[in-house]
Amino acid sequence: MKNREIEAAWDYHNGTKHSYESIRANRHYLDWENQPMPFKVYPDLEPIALPQHLSSSGMPALQAISLPSAPGDPPKIPAIQEVAEILFLSAGITRRRSYAGGEILFRAAACTGALYHIDLYLVCGELEGLEAGVYQFSPQDFALRRLRAGDYRSVLVNASGGEPSIAHAPCMIVSASTFWRNAWKYQARAYRHCYWDNGTILANLLAAAAARDIPARIAIGFVDTVVSSLLDLDGQREAPLSIVALGSGSPPAASAPSVEFLKLETMPLSKSAIDYPQIREMHAASSLENEAEIVAWREGAKKAEGARLKDEGKTENRLFPLQSLNDDEIPKDSIEDAITRRGSTREFAHESVTFAELSTMLDRATRGITTDFLDHLEESLNELYLIVHAVDDLPGGAYVFRHQQRALELLKEGDFRRDAGHLGLGQEIPADASVNIYFLADLNRALERFGNRGYRVAQLEAAIMGGKIYLAAYAQRLGASGLTFFDDDVTEFFSPDAAGKSVMFLVAVGKSAKRKKPSVS
Ligand SMILES: Cc1cc2nc3c(=O)[nH]c(=O)nc-3n(C[C@H](O)[C@H](O)[C@H](O)COP(=O)(O)O)c2cc1C
């Protein structure tokens, strides 16, 4: 079982770290003539138009992002209308911007470099308004393309070792990345981006489903090759990342017809593609091979030594209890408004946000995620570290968020704008924002518990929380931007508290300034 040979995850992680020296030494340049298309296009498949009129749930965004997944009782079988709304709010086109070289179609969720390498697939039994099948969501014409006709859900039930939420789901949404679409710019680091960019999509998806009272549960434990064949992916250049069981109470699906590779034609993404073996190797090393391994993986992970509540609650320094707004006090902007208004802030004003605003973001983004890898909502693999530049009633400095106390612990006081700028790859955004929020995981524990798959899990969990921070910022009319970072320098900055932990995700929040220049870096 390759998954247990965890040097592979360390090799990938260490080999794709950014440092001042690695950035200087890297001679990679962007070959604009060979930029891949941000869409997967099947020229031979007819579009099946999705409903054009999408309604709003009206649920306040801050409530939607913090709700636990809806209970599965009574049964919840979404109709095509709700599926269309959820797909749009997760990965639909929300904005267009023209520039000299063409047009960028921005999507509902933030994505590194606006390269949009992740596709969503729908695997469903018969729904109101849609026949059973396996479909690809095509955001460019807001349509589905049918890869297979018939009910194939049992393939995913078996591939997930009988994961109960999948076994009772009327439909599932599978995310998959075509690596080259992101590696064109980010090279081998793109495998991290698979989970970052899927995390922001899933943050939106969970909130959109919760606002419609539809249960949604994320599964990471599945036989990779089986899910790849179902979606007609080769598992080398493109691969599945997660399955979301959507809805509940469906009778068991009949056994599916056999799954042969379809070898469907897709339009070439660019003139040529560069292979980054580190991506393929890390994906293979973290793949699970059969149903028995999945069941053992899931059970083992729950009982593992490393399973624990969010931080142990030991504190040594000054604590600042969160001052979060409750449901009666939060802004009433709906989840649909927050998602369609969201964009990454390109320039932050040096203005402060209030402690209540920051508290509300942290509180709402960390109330737990319903998954197959966390046993309960109180569990987490990541801890939040903050650099605060400008928050009313909070001294500037470095903090760690203590989950159990729902409080920020001051690690060191001071003005760290310059440090934050450096840690965020020398960019202005992290220096100018009001707060930088880093997600750090103890990778040793994650890998001991989940094998190499723990690397995927830790990255994804951080990115989902990061995606929720984005939404919580926009719901409060603030701005946010994901960022990349110098890995070891961040750990050192927050040490000794963070010693031994690895950075999984970074998001900056604050007030937007008027934009000077467009950028998609
Ligand atoms: C994980 C992550 C890391 C990002 N890193 C950077 C960054 O280092 N610098 C930057 O300017 N933007 C960064 N972005 C923002 C993306 O460029 C932005 O999401 C993309 O252009 C799409 O635009 P939108 O978020 O406005 O829809 C990042 C976004 C994500 C999700």
PDB file of C-alpha atoms in Angstrom, residues 125 151 153-154 157 164 166-170 172 249-255:
ATOM      1  CA  GLY A 125     -30.094   8.814 -10.437  1.00  0.00           C
ATOM      2  CA  ASP A 151     -27.631   5.282 -13.043  1.00  0.00           C
ATOM      3  CA  ARG A 153     -24.150   5.946  -8.533  1.00  0.00           C
ATOM      4  CA  SER A 154     -23.338   2.451  -7.293  1.00  0.00           C
ATOM      5  CA  VAL A 157     -20.836   3.794  -3.546  1.00  0.00           C
ATOM      6  CA  PRO A 164     -23.179   5.872   3.975  1.00  0.00           C
ATOM      7  CA  ILE A 166     -22.917   8.370  -0.783  1.00  0.00           C
ATOM      8  CA  ALA A 167     -24.977   5.186  -0.512  1.00  0.00           C
ATOM      9  CA  HIS A 168     -28.115   7.263   0.194  1.00  0.00           C
ATOM     10  CA  ALA A 169     -27.411  10.233  -2.042  1.00  0.00           C
ATOM     11  CA  PRO A 170     -29.643  10.949  -5.032  1.00  0.00           C
ATOM     12  CA  MET A 172     -22.979  13.340  -6.195  1.00  0.00           C
ATOM     13  CA  GLY A 249     -32.810   9.391   1.606  1.00  0.00           C
ATOM     14  CA  SER A 250     -32.493   7.899  -1.838  1.00  0.00           C
ATOM     15  CA  PRO A 251     -33.203   4.158  -2.055  1.00  0.00           C
ATOM     16  CA  PRO A 252     -30.051   2.132  -2.846  1.00  0.00           C
ATOM     17  CA  ALA A 253     -29.016   2.550  -6.469  1.00  0.00           C
ATOM     18  CA  ALA A 254     -29.274  -0.521  -8.688  1.00  0.00           C
ATOM     19  CA  SER A 255     -25.977  -1.963  -9.773  1.00  0.00           C
TER      20      SER A 255
END
